[in-house]
Amino acid sequence: MLPLDPQADRARRAWGVDCPNCDDRSGWRYLLSNTGSLLHLQCPACHHVWTHETHFGATRSTP
């Protein structure tokens, strides 16, 4: 299991994105950062880190 990212803050959350690693559906994720509509998230259950494209507003491509 990965450690919790130092940027993880309970006050900065993303809602409605399921974890692709542990399939946790608790409803929220740590929002580590974003670049336009590309969110960098961490699961509070398994600490998995991933990016999620919301397609809201100006979209960015995944590197």
PDB file of N, CA and C in Angstrom:
ATOM      1  N   MET A   1       0.839  -1.173   0.000  1.00  0.00           N
ATOM      2  CA  MET A   1       0.000   0.000   0.000  1.00  0.00           C
ATOM      3  C   MET A   1       0.887   1.241   0.000  1.00  0.00           C
ATOM      4  N   LEU A   2       0.534   2.204  -0.811  1.00  0.00           N
ATOM      5  CA  LEU A   2       1.258   3.461  -0.862  1.00  0.00           C
ATOM      6  C   LEU A   2       0.977   4.287   0.387  1.00  0.00           C
ATOM      7  N   PRO A   3       1.924   5.133   0.807  1.00  0.00           N
ATOM      8  CA  PRO A   3       1.643   6.033   1.919  1.00  0.00           C
ATOM      9  C   PRO A   3       0.720   7.158   1.456  1.00  0.00           C
ATOM     10  N   LEU A   4       0.074   7.796   2.387  1.00  0.00           N
ATOM     11  CA  LEU A   4      -0.770   8.932   2.072  1.00  0.00           C
ATOM     12  C   LEU A   4       0.105  10.080   1.596  1.00  0.00           C
ATOM     13  N   ASP A   5      -0.252  10.665   0.471  1.00  0.00           N
ATOM     14  CA  ASP A   5       0.514  11.761  -0.116  1.00  0.00           C
ATOM     15  C   ASP A   5       0.515  12.959   0.835  1.00  0.00           C
ATOM     16  N   PRO A   6       1.643  13.672   0.953  1.00  0.00           N
ATOM     17  CA  PRO A   6       1.684  14.842   1.831  1.00  0.00           C
ATOM     18  C   PRO A   6       0.716  15.945   1.395  1.00  0.00           C
ATOM     19  N   GLN A   7       0.317  15.951   0.113  1.00  0.00           N
ATOM     20  CA  GLN A   7      -0.631  16.945  -0.385  1.00  0.00           C
ATOM     21  C   GLN A   7      -2.082  16.577  -0.077  1.00  0.00           C
ATOM     22  N   ALA A   8      -2.315  15.366   0.435  1.00  0.00           N
ATOM     23  CA  ALA A   8      -3.680  14.926   0.739  1.00  0.00           C
ATOM     24  C   ALA A   8      -4.228  15.729   1.915  1.00  0.00           C
ATOM     25  N   ASP A   9      -5.344  16.358   1.700  1.00  0.00           N
ATOM     26  CA  ASP A   9      -5.962  17.213   2.711  1.00  0.00           C
ATOM     27  C   ASP A   9      -7.458  16.927   2.693  1.00  0.00           C
ATOM     28  N   ARG A  10      -8.033  16.558   3.830  1.00  0.00           N
ATOM     29  CA  ARG A  10      -9.459  16.228   3.894  1.00  0.00           C
ATOM     30  C   ARG A  10     -10.333  17.391   3.432  1.00  0.00           C
ATOM     31  N   ALA A  11      -9.822  18.607   3.487  1.00  0.00           N
ATOM     32  CA  ALA A  11     -10.593  19.769   3.051  1.00  0.00           C
ATOM     33  C   ALA A  11     -10.659  19.869   1.525  1.00  0.00           C
ATOM     34  N   ARG A  12      -9.725  19.208   0.825  1.00  0.00           N
ATOM     35  CA  ARG A  12      -9.711  19.218  -0.644  1.00  0.00           C
ATOM     36  C   ARG A  12     -10.131  17.845  -1.137  1.00  0.00           C
ATOM     37  N   ARG A  13     -11.397  17.724  -1.547  1.00  0.00           N
ATOM     38  CA  ARG A  13     -11.932  16.424  -1.935  1.00  0.00           C
ATOM     39  C   ARG A  13     -12.572  16.479  -3.316  1.00  0.00           C
ATOM     40  N   ALA A  14     -12.593  15.343  -3.965  1.00  0.00           N
ATOM     41  CA  ALA A  14     -13.321  15.159  -5.219  1.00  0.00           C
ATOM     42  C   ALA A  14     -14.417  14.139  -4.944  1.00  0.00           C
ATOM     43  N   TRP A  15     -15.596  14.375  -5.467  1.00  0.00           N
ATOM     44  CA  TRP A  15     -16.746  13.520  -5.196  1.00  0.00           C
ATOM     45  C   TRP A  15     -17.145  12.727  -6.422  1.00  0.00           C
ATOM     46  N   GLY A  16     -17.695  11.543  -6.207  1.00  0.00           N
ATOM     47  CA  GLY A  16     -18.318  10.764  -7.264  1.00  0.00           C
ATOM     48  C   GLY A  16     -17.377  10.026  -8.198  1.00  0.00           C
ATOM     49  N   VAL A  17     -16.134   9.783  -7.768  1.00  0.00           N
ATOM     50  CA  VAL A  17     -15.180   9.042  -8.594  1.00  0.00           C
ATOM     51  C   VAL A  17     -14.803   7.768  -7.838  1.00  0.00           C
ATOM     52  N   ASP A  18     -15.113   6.613  -8.419  1.00  0.00           N
ATOM     53  CA  ASP A  18     -14.778   5.339  -7.781  1.00  0.00           C
ATOM     54  C   ASP A  18     -13.291   5.031  -7.946  1.00  0.00           C
ATOM     55  N   CYS A  19     -12.696   4.409  -6.941  1.00  0.00           N
ATOM     56  CA  CYS A  19     -11.284   4.028  -7.004  1.00  0.00           C
ATOM     57  C   CYS A  19     -11.113   2.861  -7.978  1.00  0.00           C
ATOM     58  N   PRO A  20     -10.218   2.986  -8.970  1.00  0.00           N
ATOM     59  CA  PRO A  20     -10.006   1.893  -9.917  1.00  0.00           C
ATOM     60  C   PRO A  20      -9.182   0.740  -9.329  1.00  0.00           C
ATOM     61  N   ASN A  21      -8.576   0.952  -8.180  1.00  0.00           N
ATOM     62  CA  ASN A  21      -7.725  -0.077  -7.572  1.00  0.00           C
ATOM     63  C   ASN A  21      -8.509  -0.981  -6.620  1.00  0.00           C
ATOM     64  N   CYS A  22      -9.193  -0.399  -5.655  1.00  0.00           N
ATOM     65  CA  CYS A  22      -9.881  -1.208  -4.646  1.00  0.00           C
ATOM     66  C   CYS A  22     -11.392  -1.208  -4.818  1.00  0.00           C
ATOM     67  N   ASP A  23     -11.887  -0.479  -5.807  1.00  0.00           N
ATOM     68  CA  ASP A  23     -13.319  -0.405  -6.098  1.00  0.00           C
ATOM     69  C   ASP A  23     -14.107   0.165  -4.924  1.00  0.00           C
ATOM     70  N   ASP A  24     -13.449   1.002  -4.104  1.00  0.00           N
ATOM     71  CA  ASP A  24     -14.118   1.675  -2.991  1.00  0.00           C
ATOM     72  C   ASP A  24     -15.099   2.701  -3.558  1.00  0.00           C
ATOM     73  N   ARG A  25     -16.315   2.699  -3.067  1.00  0.00           N
ATOM     74  CA  ARG A  25     -17.336   3.627  -3.549  1.00  0.00           C
ATOM     75  C   ARG A  25     -17.823   4.545  -2.423  1.00  0.00           C
ATOM     76  N   SER A  26     -16.900   4.959  -1.551  1.00  0.00           N
ATOM     77  CA  SER A  26     -17.296   5.789  -0.410  1.00  0.00           C
ATOM     78  C   SER A  26     -17.773   7.169  -0.831  1.00  0.00           C
ATOM     79  N   GLY A  27     -17.459   7.582  -2.051  1.00  0.00           N
ATOM     80  CA  GLY A  27     -17.992   8.842  -2.548  1.00  0.00           C
ATOM     81  C   GLY A  27     -16.999   9.976  -2.656  1.00  0.00           C
ATOM     82  N   TRP A  28     -15.906   9.946  -1.923  1.00  0.00           N
ATOM     83  CA  TRP A  28     -14.953  11.045  -2.028  1.00  0.00           C
ATOM     84  C   TRP A  28     -13.535  10.534  -2.118  1.00  0.00           C
ATOM     85  N   ARG A  29     -12.666  11.367  -2.696  1.00  0.00           N
ATOM     86  CA  ARG A  29     -11.225  11.106  -2.864  1.00  0.00           C
ATOM     87  C   ARG A  29     -10.456  12.349  -2.474  1.00  0.00           C
ATOM     88  N   TYR A  30      -9.210  12.161  -2.074  1.00  0.00           N
ATOM     89  CA  TYR A  30      -8.348  13.315  -1.860  1.00  0.00           C
ATOM     90  C   TYR A  30      -8.033  13.933  -3.217  1.00  0.00           C
ATOM     91  N   LEU A  31      -8.216  15.235  -3.353  1.00  0.00           N
ATOM     92  CA  LEU A  31      -7.836  15.958  -4.558  1.00  0.00           C
ATOM     93  C   LEU A  31      -6.430  16.494  -4.319  1.00  0.00           C
ATOM     94  N   LEU A  32      -5.428  15.860  -4.938  1.00  0.00           N
ATOM     95  CA  LEU A  32      -4.036  16.257  -4.731  1.00  0.00           C
ATOM     96  C   LEU A  32      -3.698  17.511  -5.521  1.00  0.00           C
ATOM     97  N   SER A  33      -4.147  17.564  -6.771  1.00  0.00           N
ATOM     98  CA  SER A  33      -3.948  18.730  -7.629  1.00  0.00           C
ATOM     99  C   SER A  33      -4.804  18.564  -8.870  1.00  0.00           C
ATOM    100  N   ASN A  34      -4.807  19.601  -9.693  1.00  0.00           N
ATOM    101  CA  ASN A  34      -5.514  19.498 -10.967  1.00  0.00           C
ATOM    102  C   ASN A  34      -4.823  20.379 -12.001  1.00  0.00           C
ATOM    103  N   THR A  35      -5.009  19.996 -13.258  1.00  0.00           N
ATOM    104  CA  THR A  35      -4.563  20.786 -14.396  1.00  0.00           C
ATOM    105  C   THR A  35      -5.783  20.899 -15.297  1.00  0.00           C
ATOM    106  N   GLY A  36      -6.470  22.017 -15.219  1.00  0.00           N
ATOM    107  CA  GLY A  36      -7.720  22.156 -15.946  1.00  0.00           C
ATOM    108  C   GLY A  36      -8.707  21.112 -15.472  1.00  0.00           C
ATOM    109  N   SER A  37      -9.176  20.290 -16.393  1.00  0.00           N
ATOM    110  CA  SER A  37     -10.169  19.266 -16.047  1.00  0.00           C
ATOM    111  C   SER A  37      -9.548  17.927 -15.663  1.00  0.00           C
ATOM    112  N   LEU A  38      -8.214  17.832 -15.639  1.00  0.00           N
ATOM    113  CA  LEU A  38      -7.522  16.605 -15.258  1.00  0.00           C
ATOM    114  C   LEU A  38      -7.226  16.639 -13.755  1.00  0.00           C
ATOM    115  N   LEU A  39      -7.844  15.714 -13.018  1.00  0.00           N
ATOM    116  CA  LEU A  39      -7.690  15.664 -11.560  1.00  0.00           C
ATOM    117  C   LEU A  39      -6.672  14.609 -11.172  1.00  0.00           C
ATOM    118  N   HIS A  40      -5.868  14.902 -10.169  1.00  0.00           N
ATOM    119  CA  HIS A  40      -4.912  13.956  -9.596  1.00  0.00           C
ATOM    120  C   HIS A  40      -5.475  13.586  -8.228  1.00  0.00           C
ATOM    121  N   LEU A  41      -5.866  12.315  -8.081  1.00  0.00           N
ATOM    122  CA  LEU A  41      -6.619  11.857  -6.915  1.00  0.00           C
ATOM    123  C   LEU A  41      -5.886  10.775  -6.136  1.00  0.00           C
ATOM    124  N   GLN A  42      -6.270  10.636  -4.853  1.00  0.00           N
ATOM    125  CA  GLN A  42      -5.775   9.534  -4.033  1.00  0.00           C
ATOM    126  C   GLN A  42      -6.940   8.980  -3.229  1.00  0.00           C
ATOM    127  N   CYS A  43      -7.047   7.661  -3.219  1.00  0.00           N
ATOM    128  CA  CYS A  43      -8.110   6.975  -2.492  1.00  0.00           C
ATOM    129  C   CYS A  43      -7.801   6.981  -0.988  1.00  0.00           C
ATOM    130  N   PRO A  44      -8.764   7.346  -0.133  1.00  0.00           N
ATOM    131  CA  PRO A  44      -8.519   7.324   1.312  1.00  0.00           C
ATOM    132  C   PRO A  44      -8.461   5.908   1.882  1.00  0.00           C
ATOM    133  N   ALA A  45      -9.002   4.923   1.158  1.00  0.00           N
ATOM    134  CA  ALA A  45      -9.020   3.548   1.657  1.00  0.00           C
ATOM    135  C   ALA A  45      -7.715   2.805   1.373  1.00  0.00           C
ATOM    136  N   CYS A  46      -7.262   2.789   0.098  1.00  0.00           N
ATOM    137  CA  CYS A  46      -6.069   2.013  -0.267  1.00  0.00           C
ATOM    138  C   CYS A  46      -4.870   2.883  -0.639  1.00  0.00           C
ATOM    139  N   HIS A  47      -5.064   4.210  -0.681  1.00  0.00           N
ATOM    140  CA  HIS A  47      -4.023   5.199  -0.984  1.00  0.00           C
ATOM    141  C   HIS A  47      -3.535   5.159  -2.429  1.00  0.00           C
ATOM    142  N   HIS A  48      -4.264   4.489  -3.311  1.00  0.00           N
ATOM    143  CA  HIS A  48      -3.926   4.447  -4.740  1.00  0.00           C
ATOM    144  C   HIS A  48      -4.012   5.860  -5.317  1.00  0.00           C
ATOM    145  N   VAL A  49      -3.042   6.226  -6.178  1.00  0.00           N
ATOM    146  CA  VAL A  49      -2.998   7.534  -6.825  1.00  0.00           C
ATOM    147  C   VAL A  49      -3.268   7.346  -8.312  1.00  0.00           C
ATOM    148  N   TRP A  50      -4.137   8.193  -8.882  1.00  0.00           N
ATOM    149  CA  TRP A  50      -4.431   8.125 -10.317  1.00  0.00           C
ATOM    150  C   TRP A  50      -4.931   9.472 -10.809  1.00  0.00           C
ATOM    151  N   THR A  51      -5.039   9.596 -12.133  1.00  0.00           N
ATOM    152  CA  THR A  51      -5.597  10.801 -12.734  1.00  0.00           C
ATOM    153  C   THR A  51      -6.961  10.476 -13.316  1.00  0.00           C
ATOM    154  N   HIS A  52      -7.825  11.485 -13.303  1.00  0.00           N
ATOM    155  CA  HIS A  52      -9.191  11.319 -13.812  1.00  0.00           C
ATOM    156  C   HIS A  52      -9.545  12.547 -14.644  1.00  0.00           C
ATOM    157  N   GLU A  53      -9.923  12.327 -15.892  1.00  0.00           N
ATOM    158  CA  GLU A  53     -10.344  13.404 -16.784  1.00  0.00           C
ATOM    159  C   GLU A  53     -11.840  13.616 -16.612  1.00  0.00           C
ATOM    160  N   THR A  54     -12.231  14.820 -16.188  1.00  0.00           N
ATOM    161  CA  THR A  54     -13.645  15.111 -15.956  1.00  0.00           C
ATOM    162  C   THR A  54     -14.375  15.519 -17.233  1.00  0.00           C
ATOM    163  N   HIS A  55     -13.634  15.971 -18.241  1.00  0.00           N
ATOM    164  CA  HIS A  55     -14.218  16.481 -19.484  1.00  0.00           C
ATOM    165  C   HIS A  55     -15.119  17.679 -19.218  1.00  0.00           C
ATOM    166  N   PHE A  56     -14.845  18.389 -18.142  1.00  0.00           N
ATOM    167  CA  PHE A  56     -15.613  19.582 -17.800  1.00  0.00           C
ATOM    168  C   PHE A  56     -14.757  20.804 -18.079  1.00  0.00           C
ATOM    169  N   GLY A  57     -15.223  21.679 -18.919  1.00  0.00           N
ATOM    170  CA  GLY A  57     -14.449  22.871 -19.251  1.00  0.00           C
ATOM    171  C   GLY A  57     -13.340  22.544 -20.236  1.00  0.00           C
ATOM    172  N   ALA A  58     -12.196  23.172 -20.074  1.00  0.00           N
ATOM    173  CA  ALA A  58     -11.051  22.957 -20.973  1.00  0.00           C
ATOM    174  C   ALA A  58     -10.368  21.648 -20.603  1.00  0.00           C
ATOM    175  N   THR A  59     -10.483  20.643 -21.465  1.00  0.00           N
ATOM    176  CA  THR A  59      -9.906  19.337 -21.163  1.00  0.00           C
ATOM    177  C   THR A  59      -8.426  19.304 -21.470  1.00  0.00           C
ATOM    178  N   ARG A  60      -7.728  18.442 -20.798  1.00  0.00           N
ATOM    179  CA  ARG A  60      -6.292  18.224 -20.998  1.00  0.00           C
ATOM    180  C   ARG A  60      -6.101  16.757 -21.338  1.00  0.00           C
ATOM    181  N   SER A  61      -5.079  16.439 -22.077  1.00  0.00           N
ATOM    182  CA  SER A  61      -4.793  15.027 -22.383  1.00  0.00           C
ATOM    183  C   SER A  61      -3.896  14.442 -21.309  1.00  0.00           C
ATOM    184  N   THR A  62      -4.054  13.158 -21.046  1.00  0.00           N
ATOM    185  CA  THR A  62      -3.234  12.464 -20.062  1.00  0.00           C
ATOM    186  C   THR A  62      -1.842  12.274 -20.628  1.00  0.00           C
ATOM    187  N   PRO A  63      -0.785  12.599 -19.859  1.00  0.00           N
ATOM    188  CA  PRO A  63       0.590  12.453 -20.373  1.00  0.00           C
ATOM    189  C   PRO A  63       0.952  11.016 -20.660  1.00  0.00           C
TER     190      PRO A  63
END
